[in-house]
mmCIF file of C-alpha atoms and ligand atoms in Angstrom:
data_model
loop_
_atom_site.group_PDB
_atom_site.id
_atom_site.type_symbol
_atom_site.label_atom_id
_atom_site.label_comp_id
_atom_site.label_asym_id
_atom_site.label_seq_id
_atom_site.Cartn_x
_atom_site.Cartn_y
_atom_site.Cartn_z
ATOM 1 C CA UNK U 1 37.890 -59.237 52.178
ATOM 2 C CA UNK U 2 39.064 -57.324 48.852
ATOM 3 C CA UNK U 3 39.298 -58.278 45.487
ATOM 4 C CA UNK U 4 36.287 -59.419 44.443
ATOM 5 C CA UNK U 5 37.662 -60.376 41.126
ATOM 6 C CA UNK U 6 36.605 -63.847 39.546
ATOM 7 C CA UNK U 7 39.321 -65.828 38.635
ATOM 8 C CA UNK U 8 39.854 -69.594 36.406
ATOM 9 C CA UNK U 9 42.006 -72.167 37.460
ATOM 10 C CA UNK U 10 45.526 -71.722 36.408
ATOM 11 C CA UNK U 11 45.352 -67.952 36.636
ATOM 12 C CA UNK U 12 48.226 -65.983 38.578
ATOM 13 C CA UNK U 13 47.054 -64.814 41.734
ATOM 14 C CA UNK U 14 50.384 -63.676 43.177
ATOM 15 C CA UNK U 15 53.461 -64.475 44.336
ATOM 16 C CA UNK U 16 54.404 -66.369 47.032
ATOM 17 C CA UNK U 17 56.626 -63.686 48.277
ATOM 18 C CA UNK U 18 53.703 -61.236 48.493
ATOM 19 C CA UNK U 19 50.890 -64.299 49.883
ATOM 20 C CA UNK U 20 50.035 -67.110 51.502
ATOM 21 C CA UNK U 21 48.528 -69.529 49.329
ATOM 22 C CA UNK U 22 44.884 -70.678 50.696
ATOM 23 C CA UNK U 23 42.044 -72.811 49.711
ATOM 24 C CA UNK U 24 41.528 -74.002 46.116
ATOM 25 C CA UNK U 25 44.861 -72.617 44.904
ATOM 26 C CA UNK U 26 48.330 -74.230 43.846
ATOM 27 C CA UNK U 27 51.684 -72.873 43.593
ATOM 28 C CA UNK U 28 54.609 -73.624 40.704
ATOM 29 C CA UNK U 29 58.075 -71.895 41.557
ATOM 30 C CA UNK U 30 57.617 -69.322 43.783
ATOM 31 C CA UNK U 31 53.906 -67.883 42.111
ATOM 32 C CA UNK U 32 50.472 -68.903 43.393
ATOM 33 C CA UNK U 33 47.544 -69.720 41.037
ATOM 34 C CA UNK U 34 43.789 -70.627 40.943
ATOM 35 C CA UNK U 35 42.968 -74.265 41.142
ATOM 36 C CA UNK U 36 38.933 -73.587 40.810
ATOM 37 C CA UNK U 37 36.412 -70.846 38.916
ATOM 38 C CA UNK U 38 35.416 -68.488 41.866
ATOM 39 C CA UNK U 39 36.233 -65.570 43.397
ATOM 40 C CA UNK U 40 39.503 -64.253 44.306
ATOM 41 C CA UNK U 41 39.457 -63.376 48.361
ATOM 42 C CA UNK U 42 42.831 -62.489 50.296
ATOM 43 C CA UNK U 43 42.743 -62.405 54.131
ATOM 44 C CA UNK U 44 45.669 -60.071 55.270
ATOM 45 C CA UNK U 45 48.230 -61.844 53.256
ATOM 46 C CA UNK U 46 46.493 -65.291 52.899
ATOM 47 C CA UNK U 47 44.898 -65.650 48.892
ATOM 48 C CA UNK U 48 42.282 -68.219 48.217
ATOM 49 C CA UNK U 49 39.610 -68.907 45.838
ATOM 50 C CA UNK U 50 35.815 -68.916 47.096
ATOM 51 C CA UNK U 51 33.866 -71.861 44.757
ATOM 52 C CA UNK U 52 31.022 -71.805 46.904
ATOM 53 C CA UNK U 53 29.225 -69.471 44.744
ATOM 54 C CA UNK U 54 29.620 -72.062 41.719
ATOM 55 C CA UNK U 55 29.338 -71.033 38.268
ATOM 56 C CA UNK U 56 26.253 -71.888 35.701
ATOM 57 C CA UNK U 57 27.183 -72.586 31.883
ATOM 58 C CA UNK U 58 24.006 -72.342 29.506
ATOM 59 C CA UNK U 59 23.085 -75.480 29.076
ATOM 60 C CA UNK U 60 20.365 -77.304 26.960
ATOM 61 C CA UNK U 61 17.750 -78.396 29.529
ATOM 62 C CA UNK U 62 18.636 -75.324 31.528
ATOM 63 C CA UNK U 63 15.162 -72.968 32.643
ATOM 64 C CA UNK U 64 15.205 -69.350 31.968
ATOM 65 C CA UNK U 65 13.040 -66.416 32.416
ATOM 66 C CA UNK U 66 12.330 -64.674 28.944
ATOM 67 C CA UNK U 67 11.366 -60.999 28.503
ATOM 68 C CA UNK U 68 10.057 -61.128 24.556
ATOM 69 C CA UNK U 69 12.094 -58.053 22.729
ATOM 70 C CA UNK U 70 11.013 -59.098 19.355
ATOM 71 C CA UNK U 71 8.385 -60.735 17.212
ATOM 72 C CA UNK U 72 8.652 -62.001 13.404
ATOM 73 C CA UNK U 73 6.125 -64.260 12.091
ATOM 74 C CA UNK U 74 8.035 -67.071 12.456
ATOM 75 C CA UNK U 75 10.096 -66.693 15.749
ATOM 76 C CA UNK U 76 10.432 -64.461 18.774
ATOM 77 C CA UNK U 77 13.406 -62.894 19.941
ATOM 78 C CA UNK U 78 14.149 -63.123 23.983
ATOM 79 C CA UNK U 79 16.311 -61.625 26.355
ATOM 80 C CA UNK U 80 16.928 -64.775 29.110
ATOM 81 C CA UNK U 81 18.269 -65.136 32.657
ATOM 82 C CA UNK U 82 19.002 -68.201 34.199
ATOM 83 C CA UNK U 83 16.867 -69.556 37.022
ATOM 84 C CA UNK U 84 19.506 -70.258 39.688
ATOM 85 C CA UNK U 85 19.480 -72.068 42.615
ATOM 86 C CA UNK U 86 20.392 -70.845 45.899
ATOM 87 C CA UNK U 87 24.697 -71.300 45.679
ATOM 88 C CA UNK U 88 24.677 -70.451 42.086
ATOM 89 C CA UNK U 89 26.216 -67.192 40.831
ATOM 90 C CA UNK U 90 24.227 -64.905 38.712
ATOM 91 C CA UNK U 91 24.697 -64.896 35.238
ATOM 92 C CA UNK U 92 24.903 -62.175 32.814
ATOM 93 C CA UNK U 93 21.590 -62.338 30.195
ATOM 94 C CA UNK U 94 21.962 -63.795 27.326
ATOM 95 C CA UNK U 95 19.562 -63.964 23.625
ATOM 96 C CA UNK U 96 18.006 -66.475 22.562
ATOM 97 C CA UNK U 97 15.238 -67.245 20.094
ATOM 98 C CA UNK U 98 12.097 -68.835 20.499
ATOM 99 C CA UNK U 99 11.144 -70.693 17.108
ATOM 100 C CA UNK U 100 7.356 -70.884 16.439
ATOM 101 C CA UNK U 101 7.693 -74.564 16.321
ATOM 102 C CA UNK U 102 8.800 -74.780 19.934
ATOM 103 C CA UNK U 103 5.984 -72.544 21.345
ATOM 104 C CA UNK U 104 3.619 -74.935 21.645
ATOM 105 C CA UNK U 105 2.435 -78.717 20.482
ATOM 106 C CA UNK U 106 0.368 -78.473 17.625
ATOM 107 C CA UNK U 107 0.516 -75.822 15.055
ATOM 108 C CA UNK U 108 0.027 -72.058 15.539
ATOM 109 C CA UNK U 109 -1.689 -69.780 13.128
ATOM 110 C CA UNK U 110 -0.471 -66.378 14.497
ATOM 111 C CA UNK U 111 2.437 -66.135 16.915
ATOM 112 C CA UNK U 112 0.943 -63.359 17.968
ATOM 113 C CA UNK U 113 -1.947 -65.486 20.079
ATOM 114 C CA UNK U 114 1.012 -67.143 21.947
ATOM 115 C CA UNK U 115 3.316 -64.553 22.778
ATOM 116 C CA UNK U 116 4.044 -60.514 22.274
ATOM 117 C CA UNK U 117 6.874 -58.701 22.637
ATOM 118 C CA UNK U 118 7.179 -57.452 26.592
ATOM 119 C CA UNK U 119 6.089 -60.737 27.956
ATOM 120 C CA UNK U 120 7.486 -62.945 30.648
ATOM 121 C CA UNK U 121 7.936 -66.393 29.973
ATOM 122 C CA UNK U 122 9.301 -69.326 31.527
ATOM 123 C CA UNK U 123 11.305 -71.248 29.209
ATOM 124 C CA UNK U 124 13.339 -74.206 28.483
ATOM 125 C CA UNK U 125 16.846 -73.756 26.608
ATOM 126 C CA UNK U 126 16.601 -76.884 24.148
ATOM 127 C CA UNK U 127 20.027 -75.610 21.314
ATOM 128 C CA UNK U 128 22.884 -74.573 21.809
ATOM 129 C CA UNK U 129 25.267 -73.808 18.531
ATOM 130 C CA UNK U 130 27.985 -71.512 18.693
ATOM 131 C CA UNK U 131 26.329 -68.192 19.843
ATOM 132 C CA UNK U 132 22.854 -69.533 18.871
ATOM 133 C CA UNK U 133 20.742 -70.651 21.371
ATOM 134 C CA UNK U 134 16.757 -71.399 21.115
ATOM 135 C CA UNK U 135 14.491 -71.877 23.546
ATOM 136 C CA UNK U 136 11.325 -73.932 23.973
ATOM 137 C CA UNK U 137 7.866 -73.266 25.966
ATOM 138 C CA UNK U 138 6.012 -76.373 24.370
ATOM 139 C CA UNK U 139 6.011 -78.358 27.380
ATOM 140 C CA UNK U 140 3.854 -78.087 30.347
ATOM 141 C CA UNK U 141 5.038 -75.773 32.755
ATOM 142 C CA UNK U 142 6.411 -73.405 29.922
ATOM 143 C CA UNK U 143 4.850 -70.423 28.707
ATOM 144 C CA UNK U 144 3.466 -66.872 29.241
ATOM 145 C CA UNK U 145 3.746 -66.004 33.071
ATOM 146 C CA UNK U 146 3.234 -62.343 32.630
ATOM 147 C CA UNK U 147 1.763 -60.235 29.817
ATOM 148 C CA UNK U 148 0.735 -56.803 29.445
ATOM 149 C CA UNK U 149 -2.187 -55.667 27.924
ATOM 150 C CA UNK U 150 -1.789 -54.647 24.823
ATOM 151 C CA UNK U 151 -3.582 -51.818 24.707
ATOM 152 C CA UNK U 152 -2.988 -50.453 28.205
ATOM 153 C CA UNK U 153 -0.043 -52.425 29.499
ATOM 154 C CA UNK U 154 -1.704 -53.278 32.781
ATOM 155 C CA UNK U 155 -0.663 -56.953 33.626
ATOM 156 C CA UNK U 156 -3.108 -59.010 32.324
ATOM 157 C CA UNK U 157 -4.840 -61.331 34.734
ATOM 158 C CA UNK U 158 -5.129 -65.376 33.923
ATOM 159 C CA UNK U 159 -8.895 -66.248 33.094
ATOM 160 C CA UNK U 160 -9.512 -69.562 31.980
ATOM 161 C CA UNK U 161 -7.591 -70.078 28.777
ATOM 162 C CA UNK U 162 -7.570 -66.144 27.846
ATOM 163 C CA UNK U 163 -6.245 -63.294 29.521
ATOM 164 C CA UNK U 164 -7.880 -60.588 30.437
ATOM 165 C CA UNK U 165 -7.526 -56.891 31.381
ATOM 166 C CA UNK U 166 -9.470 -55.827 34.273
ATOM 167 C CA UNK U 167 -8.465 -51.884 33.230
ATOM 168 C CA UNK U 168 -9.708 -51.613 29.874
ATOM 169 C CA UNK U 169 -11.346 -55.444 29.252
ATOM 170 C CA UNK U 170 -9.645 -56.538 26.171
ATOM 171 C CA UNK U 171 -9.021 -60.137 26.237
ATOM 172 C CA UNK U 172 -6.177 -61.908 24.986
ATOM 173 C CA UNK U 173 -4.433 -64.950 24.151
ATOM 174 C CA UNK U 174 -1.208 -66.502 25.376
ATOM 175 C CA UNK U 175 0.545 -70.409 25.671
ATOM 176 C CA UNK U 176 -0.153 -70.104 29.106
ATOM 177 C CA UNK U 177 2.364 -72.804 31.184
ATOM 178 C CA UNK U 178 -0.471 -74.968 32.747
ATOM 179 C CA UNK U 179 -3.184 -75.415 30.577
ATOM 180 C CA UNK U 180 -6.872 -73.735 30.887
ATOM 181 C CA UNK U 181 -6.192 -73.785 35.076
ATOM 182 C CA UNK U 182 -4.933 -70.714 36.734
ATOM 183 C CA UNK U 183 -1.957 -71.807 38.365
ATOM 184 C CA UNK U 184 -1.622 -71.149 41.831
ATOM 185 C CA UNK U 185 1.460 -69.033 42.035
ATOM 186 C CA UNK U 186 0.327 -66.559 39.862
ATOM 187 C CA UNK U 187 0.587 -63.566 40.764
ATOM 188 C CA UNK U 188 3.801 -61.091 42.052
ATOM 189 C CA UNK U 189 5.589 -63.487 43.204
ATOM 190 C CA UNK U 190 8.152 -63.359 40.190
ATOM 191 C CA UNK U 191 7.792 -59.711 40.447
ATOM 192 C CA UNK U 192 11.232 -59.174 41.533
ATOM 193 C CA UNK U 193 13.001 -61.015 39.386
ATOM 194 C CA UNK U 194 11.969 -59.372 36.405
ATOM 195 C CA UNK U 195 12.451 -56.384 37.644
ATOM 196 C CA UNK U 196 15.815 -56.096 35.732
ATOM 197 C CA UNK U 197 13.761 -56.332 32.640
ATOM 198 C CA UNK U 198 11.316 -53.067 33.289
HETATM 199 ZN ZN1 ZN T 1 -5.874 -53.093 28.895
#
């Protein structure tokens, strides 16, 4: 297998003098083009295109992972990655914004209580306009899923409705996903898949 190049449907692939057209292709004349988004495999001289691997747009409704880059008093800025299922190809990051209105029900006096810049969330895209795109982590199951001390950066453990840091004991606070419960999957679990973000 060469090529790994990712191709759209109506793209050139080759000729038919130099291939054999294969799965998810079409020829016109004598050339040979995509007929699906994937990736561009040949097989000695057989070409095809490999959809398997299917491609996610951003959509609203979508979940993401956050990493928090930057804090105003009014919104925080987020670096996101999609959360993909199993056949789904990985998609590059993208920014988004979290609005303090979509952080959590009810209103918030400091942003800073909910969320701080390093922090892992799990997030809901909600708009998408042009190249804007906010997020939302009002709803249950959306929030803080890692944070770092701020003093010391250790990962702060869940306690309750705080968080706490069993380093240096400064306790903070966070829109935690599920309420004043520690969820069960807490923990390192996500480790790995923010490890793009350290
Ligand atoms: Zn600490």
């Amino acid at each position: 297998m060469t090529n790994k190049k990712i191709v759209s449907p109506g793209e050139q692939l080759g000729s038919c003098e130099e291939f054999i057209a294969g799965k998810n292709t079409f020829t016109d004349k004598d050339d040979i083009y995509a007929a699906a988004v994937g990736e561009q495999e040949s097989f000695g001289r057989m070409i095809q295109v490999n959809n398997k691997k299917m491609f996610v747009l951003i959509t609203e409704g979508m979940e993401v992972y956050c990493i928090v880059r930057e804090l105003t008093g009014t919104k925080a800025f987020v670096s996101c990655i999609p959360i993909l299922k199993d056949n789904e190809r990985s998609f590059p990051d993208f920014e988004a914004v979290l609005p303090v209105s979509s952080i959590r029900h009810g209103y918030v006096e400091n942003i800073r209580d909910e969320v701080r810049i390093g922090d892992i969330l799990k997030a809901k895209v909600t708009k998408i306009e042009r190249q804007d795109i906010d997020v939302s982590i009002s709803e249950q199951g959306y929030g803080v899923i890692k944070a770092f001390c701020s003093r010391c950066r250790n990962i702060m453990i869940i306690n309750g409705n705080n968080l706490n840091c069993n380093k240096c004991n400064r306790i903070e606070n966070r829109k935690l996903p599920y309420g004043y419960n520690k969820p069960k999957d807490q923990g390192d679990r996500y480790g790995s898949k923010y490890s793009k973000f350290r």
